[in-house]
Amino acid sequence: MTTHQAVHLIRIARLRRFVGVFARGGDRDAAAEALGELARASLDGGLATDAVQRARQAAQLFAEEQASEPGVRALIHLGSICLETGAADAAASAAELARERASELSEPAPVLFAAATLLAGLAHASDGNESEARTRLSEARDLLVAAHLPAGAALALVQHGLLDLGAEHPEGADVCFSFARDFYRAAGFSPGVVEVAAVAARAFADAGDPERADRWLATAIGDADAAGIADLAVELIIERAAGLERAGAAAEAVRVATDGANRCAQLGATPAADMLRSRVQLPLARLLDDPREAMRHLEAAFELGLAHRDPVTLGGALEALVAGLVSERFSGDGWRKVALFRDRLADAGFDALADTADTALADLGG
């Protein structure tokens, strides 16, 4: 058991005791709140089934009672837990019931009704009910704007954009993503502005639209720069360089990756910064025209991969080296470096990668 798991289990055990005390004392609202916390702790600890069970228990505390704000909150929480655990149909049912109960409150609770409507839209979208999802998301957007909650409206617009893209309406998706960025900006939430652009880029990439994907990634990088989130900007630059490489735009990929390498030099010496350095060096190792410069980046990536025991970086460096030798981009004596990599990988306990290097030597190295 890891330390992280142990901490979660301790937290869950304490919350279970609190739930028992509240329930025995007849404090229904406190018991529901504790059950909700227990559900979240269970989900954070990887106990999805337990999380859903606890959230359902919290909602059931109010099942036979007149509609109340705690009861609506418990239903919304149950729906969110179900959605996170992949039970979209159950999430939609909980959200729709929350909407119904929220509408019955003696005193209007527009924020709760808006939250339930947004959850219903997200759940219907995940469950493949596009028509119902669009209806609920549009309603949620308007409700959240009226409630002065632009961040929630942004979330509704992002999901609406994804639906438009899935329905092959890229122009509509562009508009939704653009307005979502504006809402996050109005909310003063700079990371959300960046996240929307990044989500849009990945969605367009998945939809086979590399031009829009690249444009949105460039936007996300600019947003990260404006927000002063330097490490995220580099992550997005690496992602953009990889997309350009896949699209065959080698020169532009080199330009973007070089920018990333220069930015990495400003991040300082931290494990996270080292990981970014290794990731940005691999495209340069694959794409630079000068084989000596390419080899320098390749060796640096390999060293960082070993230092941080990162098999992805190590595998990428080995692949780039062998590919460069096969294409005669690197000189034939580079096979000695493959043998060196093999030995160092074996010494470090990366047996599968060492075997891959050995196979390359036997089959391709002559």
Short mmCIF file of C-alpha atoms in Angstrom, two decimals:
data_model
loop_
_atom_site.label_atom_id
_atom_site.label_comp_id
_atom_site.label_asym_id
_atom_site.label_seq_id
_atom_site.Cartn_x
_atom_site.Cartn_y
_atom_site.Cartn_z
CA MET A 1 0.00 0.00 0.00
CA THR A 2 1.33 3.45 -0.92
CA THR A 3 1.44 6.36 1.53
CA HIS A 4 -1.20 8.11 -0.59
CA GLN A 5 -3.56 5.12 -0.27
CA ALA A 6 -2.94 4.83 3.45
CA VAL A 7 -3.81 8.50 4.01
CA HIS A 8 -7.07 8.07 2.10
CA LEU A 9 -8.00 4.94 4.06
CA ILE A 10 -7.37 6.74 7.35
CA ARG A 11 -9.51 9.66 6.16
CA ILE A 12 -12.29 7.27 5.11
CA ALA A 13 -12.19 5.43 8.44
CA ARG A 14 -12.57 8.71 10.36
CA LEU A 15 -15.47 9.86 8.20
CA ARG A 16 -17.23 6.54 8.68
CA ARG A 17 -17.08 7.04 12.44
CA PHE A 18 -18.46 10.58 12.06
CA VAL A 19 -21.32 9.29 9.90
CA GLY A 20 -22.23 6.79 12.61
CA VAL A 21 -22.26 9.47 15.31
CA PHE A 22 -24.42 11.84 13.27
CA ALA A 23 -26.86 9.12 12.23
CA ARG A 24 -27.29 7.84 15.80
CA GLY A 25 -27.85 11.37 17.01
CA GLY A 26 -30.59 11.98 14.48
CA ASP A 27 -28.78 14.86 12.77
CA ARG A 28 -29.79 14.03 9.23
CA ASP A 29 -28.19 17.04 7.54
CA ALA A 30 -24.85 16.47 9.27
CA ALA A 31 -24.99 12.76 8.45
CA ALA A 32 -25.64 13.57 4.77
CA GLU A 33 -22.77 16.04 4.72
CA ALA A 34 -20.41 13.48 6.27
CA LEU A 35 -21.58 10.81 3.83
CA GLY A 36 -20.86 13.21 1.00
CA GLU A 37 -17.35 13.81 2.29
CA LEU A 38 -16.91 10.07 2.69
CA ALA A 39 -18.03 9.52 -0.91
CA ARG A 40 -15.50 12.06 -2.17
CA ALA A 41 -12.72 10.56 -0.06
CA SER A 42 -13.59 7.09 -1.36
CA LEU A 43 -13.51 8.33 -4.95
CA ASP A 44 -10.17 10.07 -4.40
CA GLY A 45 -8.85 6.81 -2.97
CA GLY A 46 -9.93 4.79 -6.00
CA LEU A 47 -12.90 3.15 -4.29
CA ALA A 48 -15.52 3.98 -6.91
CA THR A 49 -18.19 1.50 -5.81
CA ASP A 50 -17.95 2.64 -2.21
CA ALA A 51 -18.12 6.28 -3.34
CA VAL A 52 -21.38 5.72 -5.22
CA GLN A 53 -22.84 3.75 -2.31
CA ARG A 54 -22.09 6.51 0.22
CA ALA A 55 -23.42 9.25 -2.06
CA ARG A 56 -26.59 7.22 -2.61
CA GLN A 57 -26.99 6.76 1.15
CA ALA A 58 -26.75 10.52 1.61
CA ALA A 59 -29.45 11.13 -1.00
CA GLN A 60 -31.70 8.42 0.49
CA LEU A 61 -31.74 10.23 3.83
CA PHE A 62 -34.03 12.78 2.20
CA ALA A 63 -36.04 10.46 -0.05
CA GLU A 64 -39.24 10.48 2.01
CA GLU A 65 -39.03 14.10 3.10
CA GLN A 66 -40.34 17.33 1.64
CA ALA A 67 -37.92 18.92 -0.83
CA SER A 68 -35.04 20.67 0.92
CA GLU A 69 -31.79 22.31 -0.09
CA PRO A 70 -29.65 19.62 1.65
CA GLY A 71 -31.63 16.96 -0.17
CA VAL A 72 -31.10 18.63 -3.55
CA ARG A 73 -27.39 19.03 -2.80
CA ALA A 74 -27.16 15.33 -1.91
CA LEU A 75 -28.77 14.40 -5.24
CA ILE A 76 -26.41 16.67 -7.16
CA HIS A 77 -23.47 15.15 -5.32
CA LEU A 78 -24.72 11.65 -6.10
CA GLY A 79 -25.05 12.58 -9.77
CA SER A 80 -21.55 14.04 -9.91
CA ILE A 81 -20.07 10.92 -8.30
CA CYS A 82 -21.95 8.70 -10.76
CA LEU A 83 -20.73 10.80 -13.68
CA GLU A 84 -17.11 10.60 -12.50
CA THR A 85 -17.35 6.83 -12.15
CA GLY A 86 -18.79 6.37 -15.63
CA ALA A 87 -22.42 5.72 -14.69
CA ALA A 88 -23.85 8.44 -16.93
CA ASP A 89 -27.42 7.05 -16.91
CA ALA A 90 -27.52 7.05 -13.11
CA ALA A 91 -26.02 10.55 -13.08
CA ALA A 92 -28.73 11.79 -15.44
CA SER A 93 -31.46 10.26 -13.27
CA ALA A 94 -30.06 11.87 -10.12
CA ALA A 95 -29.68 15.24 -11.85
CA GLU A 96 -33.21 15.22 -13.25
CA LEU A 97 -34.59 14.31 -9.81
CA ALA A 98 -32.52 17.12 -8.29
CA ARG A 99 -34.04 19.54 -10.81
CA GLU A 100 -37.51 18.36 -9.88
CA ARG A 101 -36.89 18.69 -6.13
CA ALA A 102 -35.20 22.08 -6.55
CA SER A 103 -38.30 23.37 -8.37
CA GLU A 104 -40.43 22.30 -5.39
CA LEU A 105 -38.51 24.33 -2.80
CA SER A 106 -40.63 26.84 -0.96
CA GLU A 107 -37.91 29.44 -1.38
CA PRO A 108 -36.35 29.59 -4.86
CA ALA A 109 -32.82 28.21 -5.07
CA PRO A 110 -31.76 29.23 -8.59
CA VAL A 111 -28.14 28.20 -8.11
CA LEU A 112 -29.12 24.66 -7.10
CA PHE A 113 -31.55 24.39 -10.02
CA ALA A 114 -28.85 25.68 -12.40
CA ALA A 115 -26.28 23.23 -11.01
CA ALA A 116 -28.68 20.31 -11.40
CA THR A 117 -29.49 21.41 -14.95
CA LEU A 118 -25.81 21.63 -15.87
CA LEU A 119 -25.16 18.20 -14.37
CA ALA A 120 -28.09 16.79 -16.33
CA GLY A 121 -26.69 18.22 -19.55
CA LEU A 122 -23.24 16.75 -18.92
CA ALA A 123 -24.72 13.38 -17.97
CA HIS A 124 -27.01 13.20 -21.02
CA ALA A 125 -24.04 14.09 -23.24
CA SER A 126 -21.97 11.30 -21.71
CA ASP A 127 -24.87 8.88 -22.11
CA GLY A 128 -25.23 9.71 -25.82
CA ASN A 129 -28.58 11.51 -25.51
CA GLU A 130 -27.54 14.49 -27.64
CA SER A 131 -30.94 16.15 -28.02
CA GLU A 132 -31.64 16.16 -24.28
CA ALA A 133 -28.07 17.22 -23.56
CA ARG A 134 -28.33 20.25 -25.85
CA THR A 135 -31.62 21.31 -24.25
CA ARG A 136 -30.28 21.06 -20.72
CA LEU A 137 -26.92 22.67 -21.54
CA SER A 138 -28.55 25.67 -23.21
CA GLU A 139 -30.88 26.07 -20.25
CA ALA A 140 -28.00 25.71 -17.79
CA ARG A 141 -25.95 28.33 -19.61
CA ASP A 142 -28.74 30.89 -19.37
CA LEU A 143 -29.47 30.04 -15.72
CA LEU A 144 -25.81 30.28 -14.75
CA VAL A 145 -25.37 33.60 -16.53
CA ALA A 146 -28.44 34.94 -14.71
CA ALA A 147 -26.97 33.66 -11.42
CA HIS A 148 -23.69 35.48 -12.17
CA LEU A 149 -21.76 32.21 -12.37
CA PRO A 150 -19.79 32.59 -15.62
CA ALA A 151 -17.47 29.64 -14.88
CA GLY A 152 -20.45 27.28 -14.85
CA ALA A 153 -21.73 28.80 -18.09
CA ALA A 154 -18.29 28.21 -19.59
CA LEU A 155 -18.47 24.53 -18.70
CA ALA A 156 -21.86 24.24 -20.39
CA LEU A 157 -20.47 25.91 -23.52
CA VAL A 158 -17.44 23.62 -23.66
CA GLN A 159 -19.70 20.56 -23.58
CA HIS A 160 -21.95 22.16 -26.20
CA GLY A 161 -18.87 22.71 -28.38
CA LEU A 162 -17.88 19.08 -28.06
CA LEU A 163 -21.37 18.04 -29.13
CA ASP A 164 -21.17 20.37 -32.14
CA LEU A 165 -17.83 18.87 -33.11
CA GLY A 166 -19.18 15.35 -32.77
CA ALA A 167 -22.04 16.34 -35.05
CA GLU A 168 -19.53 17.67 -37.60
CA HIS A 169 -20.30 21.34 -36.99
CA PRO A 170 -16.77 22.72 -36.46
CA GLU A 171 -17.82 26.34 -36.90
CA GLY A 172 -20.38 26.01 -34.11
CA ALA A 173 -17.78 24.32 -31.91
CA ASP A 174 -15.36 27.19 -32.56
CA VAL A 175 -17.98 29.70 -31.43
CA CYS A 176 -18.81 27.73 -28.27
CA PHE A 177 -15.17 27.36 -27.27
CA SER A 178 -14.51 31.06 -27.91
CA PHE A 179 -17.45 32.13 -25.72
CA ALA A 180 -16.38 29.66 -23.02
CA ARG A 181 -12.97 31.35 -22.88
CA ASP A 182 -14.71 34.71 -22.53
CA PHE A 183 -16.83 33.42 -19.64
CA TYR A 184 -13.81 32.03 -17.81
CA ARG A 185 -12.06 35.34 -18.35
CA ALA A 186 -15.10 37.13 -16.91
CA ALA A 187 -14.91 34.80 -13.91
CA GLY A 188 -11.26 35.75 -13.41
CA PHE A 189 -10.20 32.13 -13.77
CA SER A 190 -7.12 32.21 -16.01
CA PRO A 191 -6.40 28.45 -15.87
CA GLY A 192 -9.89 27.84 -17.21
CA VAL A 193 -9.18 30.09 -20.19
CA VAL A 194 -6.09 28.01 -20.99
CA GLU A 195 -7.91 24.74 -20.41
CA VAL A 196 -10.72 25.57 -22.83
CA ALA A 197 -8.25 26.31 -25.63
CA ALA A 198 -6.35 23.10 -24.89
CA VAL A 199 -9.56 21.03 -24.83
CA ALA A 200 -10.60 22.59 -28.13
CA ALA A 201 -7.23 21.77 -29.68
CA ARG A 202 -7.36 18.14 -28.62
CA ALA A 203 -10.96 17.78 -29.73
CA PHE A 204 -10.18 19.15 -33.19
CA ALA A 205 -7.10 16.93 -33.40
CA ASP A 206 -9.24 13.88 -32.57
CA ALA A 207 -11.73 15.02 -35.22
CA GLY A 208 -9.00 15.04 -37.87
CA ASP A 209 -8.74 18.84 -38.20
CA PRO A 210 -5.04 19.57 -37.62
CA GLU A 211 -5.24 23.20 -38.74
CA ARG A 212 -7.86 24.15 -36.17
CA ALA A 213 -6.07 22.01 -33.58
CA ASP A 214 -2.83 23.90 -34.15
CA ARG A 215 -4.58 27.27 -34.04
CA TRP A 216 -6.21 26.42 -30.71
CA LEU A 217 -2.93 25.14 -29.27
CA ALA A 218 -1.24 28.40 -30.27
CA THR A 219 -4.09 30.22 -28.51
CA ALA A 220 -3.67 28.06 -25.40
CA ILE A 221 0.05 28.81 -25.29
CA GLY A 222 -0.66 32.54 -25.52
CA ASP A 223 -3.25 32.23 -22.75
CA ALA A 224 -0.78 30.35 -20.53
CA ASP A 225 1.82 33.06 -21.15
CA ALA A 226 -0.70 35.76 -20.28
CA ALA A 227 -1.58 33.91 -17.07
CA GLY A 228 2.09 33.46 -16.16
CA ILE A 229 1.83 29.66 -16.09
CA ALA A 230 5.25 28.96 -17.60
CA ASP A 231 5.38 25.20 -17.10
CA LEU A 232 1.94 24.70 -18.65
CA ALA A 233 2.98 26.84 -21.62
CA VAL A 234 5.93 24.50 -22.21
CA GLU A 235 3.70 21.43 -21.95
CA LEU A 236 1.43 22.91 -24.60
CA ILE A 237 4.41 23.82 -26.79
CA ILE A 238 5.57 20.20 -26.66
CA GLU A 239 2.07 19.08 -27.62
CA ARG A 240 2.00 21.55 -30.49
CA ALA A 241 5.41 20.45 -31.79
CA ALA A 242 4.23 16.83 -31.77
CA GLY A 243 1.12 17.76 -33.74
CA LEU A 244 3.14 19.67 -36.32
CA GLU A 245 5.51 16.73 -36.64
CA ARG A 246 2.61 14.35 -37.25
CA ALA A 247 1.24 16.74 -39.87
CA GLY A 248 4.60 16.69 -41.70
CA ALA A 249 5.43 20.34 -40.92
CA ALA A 250 8.97 19.48 -39.81
CA ALA A 251 10.46 22.99 -40.04
CA GLU A 252 7.65 24.53 -37.99
CA ALA A 253 7.84 21.67 -35.48
CA VAL A 254 11.56 22.37 -35.02
CA ARG A 255 10.86 26.07 -34.51
CA VAL A 256 8.20 25.38 -31.89
CA ALA A 257 10.28 22.70 -30.12
CA THR A 258 13.30 25.04 -30.05
CA ASP A 259 11.14 27.67 -28.39
CA GLY A 260 10.15 25.05 -25.85
CA ALA A 261 13.77 24.12 -25.19
CA ASN A 262 14.66 27.77 -24.65
CA ARG A 263 11.77 28.20 -22.24
CA CYS A 264 12.82 25.08 -20.31
CA ALA A 265 16.11 26.77 -19.54
CA GLN A 266 14.14 29.39 -17.59
CA LEU A 267 12.20 26.90 -15.46
CA GLY A 268 14.99 26.05 -13.04
CA ALA A 269 16.30 22.67 -11.91
CA THR A 270 13.32 20.69 -10.68
CA PRO A 271 12.20 17.14 -11.49
CA ALA A 272 9.13 18.49 -13.29
CA ALA A 273 11.26 20.87 -15.37
CA ASP A 274 13.66 18.03 -16.20
CA MET A 275 10.78 15.93 -17.48
CA LEU A 276 9.70 18.78 -19.74
CA ARG A 277 13.28 19.14 -21.00
CA SER A 278 13.44 15.48 -21.92
CA ARG A 279 10.12 15.66 -23.74
CA VAL A 280 11.08 18.72 -25.77
CA GLN A 281 14.47 17.27 -26.72
CA LEU A 282 13.02 14.20 -28.40
CA PRO A 283 11.33 16.01 -31.33
CA LEU A 284 14.55 17.98 -31.83
CA ALA A 285 16.49 14.71 -31.88
CA ARG A 286 14.13 13.39 -34.55
CA LEU A 287 13.87 16.49 -36.72
CA LEU A 288 17.01 18.64 -36.61
CA ASP A 289 18.96 18.64 -39.88
CA ASP A 290 22.35 18.72 -38.14
CA PRO A 291 22.95 15.12 -36.95
CA ARG A 292 25.43 16.26 -34.29
CA GLU A 293 22.88 18.64 -32.76
CA ALA A 294 20.21 15.97 -33.04
CA MET A 295 22.45 13.46 -31.25
CA ARG A 296 23.19 15.98 -28.51
CA HIS A 297 19.48 16.35 -27.77
CA LEU A 298 18.96 12.60 -27.98
CA GLU A 299 21.73 11.86 -25.46
CA ALA A 300 20.44 14.56 -23.11
CA ALA A 301 16.94 13.10 -23.24
CA PHE A 302 18.30 9.63 -22.51
CA GLU A 303 20.28 10.87 -19.50
CA LEU A 304 17.26 12.65 -18.08
CA GLY A 305 15.14 9.56 -18.69
CA LEU A 306 17.58 7.45 -16.72
CA ALA A 307 17.88 10.01 -13.94
CA HIS A 308 14.12 10.11 -13.47
CA ARG A 309 13.50 6.46 -14.38
CA ASP A 310 11.09 7.45 -17.14
CA PRO A 311 10.55 4.54 -19.55
CA VAL A 312 8.61 6.70 -22.03
CA THR A 313 11.53 9.07 -22.54
CA LEU A 314 14.03 6.22 -22.62
CA GLY A 315 11.98 4.33 -25.20
CA GLY A 316 11.61 7.50 -27.28
CA ALA A 317 15.34 8.13 -27.23
CA LEU A 318 16.13 4.54 -28.21
CA GLU A 319 13.56 4.65 -31.02
CA ALA A 320 14.94 7.95 -32.36
CA LEU A 321 18.48 6.59 -32.29
CA VAL A 322 17.64 3.38 -34.15
CA ALA A 323 15.45 5.19 -36.69
CA GLY A 324 18.24 7.68 -37.34
CA LEU A 325 20.71 4.87 -37.93
CA VAL A 326 18.38 2.95 -40.24
CA SER A 327 17.75 6.07 -42.32
CA GLU A 328 21.52 6.78 -42.31
CA ARG A 329 20.89 10.13 -40.67
CA PHE A 330 23.35 9.08 -38.00
CA SER A 331 26.66 7.48 -38.89
CA GLY A 332 27.07 3.71 -38.68
CA ASP A 333 29.25 3.88 -35.57
CA GLY A 334 26.08 4.96 -33.75
CA TRP A 335 25.29 1.26 -33.33
CA ARG A 336 27.93 1.28 -30.61
CA LYS A 337 25.77 3.82 -28.84
CA VAL A 338 22.80 1.46 -29.15
CA ALA A 339 24.91 -1.18 -27.42
CA LEU A 340 25.85 1.34 -24.73
CA PHE A 341 22.19 2.27 -24.24
CA ARG A 342 21.35 -1.44 -23.98
CA ASP A 343 23.92 -2.01 -21.26
CA ARG A 344 22.88 1.03 -19.28
CA LEU A 345 19.21 0.14 -19.56
CA ALA A 346 19.93 -3.38 -18.33
CA ASP A 347 21.99 -2.04 -15.41
CA ALA A 348 19.12 0.28 -14.48
CA GLY A 349 16.60 -2.57 -14.54
CA PHE A 350 14.78 -1.62 -17.76
CA ASP A 351 14.97 -5.15 -19.07
CA ALA A 352 12.28 -4.82 -21.75
CA LEU A 353 13.94 -1.76 -23.27
CA ALA A 354 17.33 -3.44 -23.06
CA ASP A 355 15.89 -6.42 -24.94
CA THR A 356 14.49 -4.05 -27.58
CA ALA A 357 17.93 -2.53 -28.07
CA ASP A 358 19.46 -6.00 -28.30
CA THR A 359 16.92 -7.01 -30.95
CA ALA A 360 17.69 -3.87 -32.94
CA LEU A 361 21.39 -4.65 -32.81
CA ALA A 362 20.84 -8.23 -33.95
CA ASP A 363 18.33 -7.48 -36.72
CA LEU A 364 19.49 -4.11 -38.00
CA GLY A 365 22.93 -3.35 -36.69
CA GLY A 366 24.80 -5.87 -38.73
#
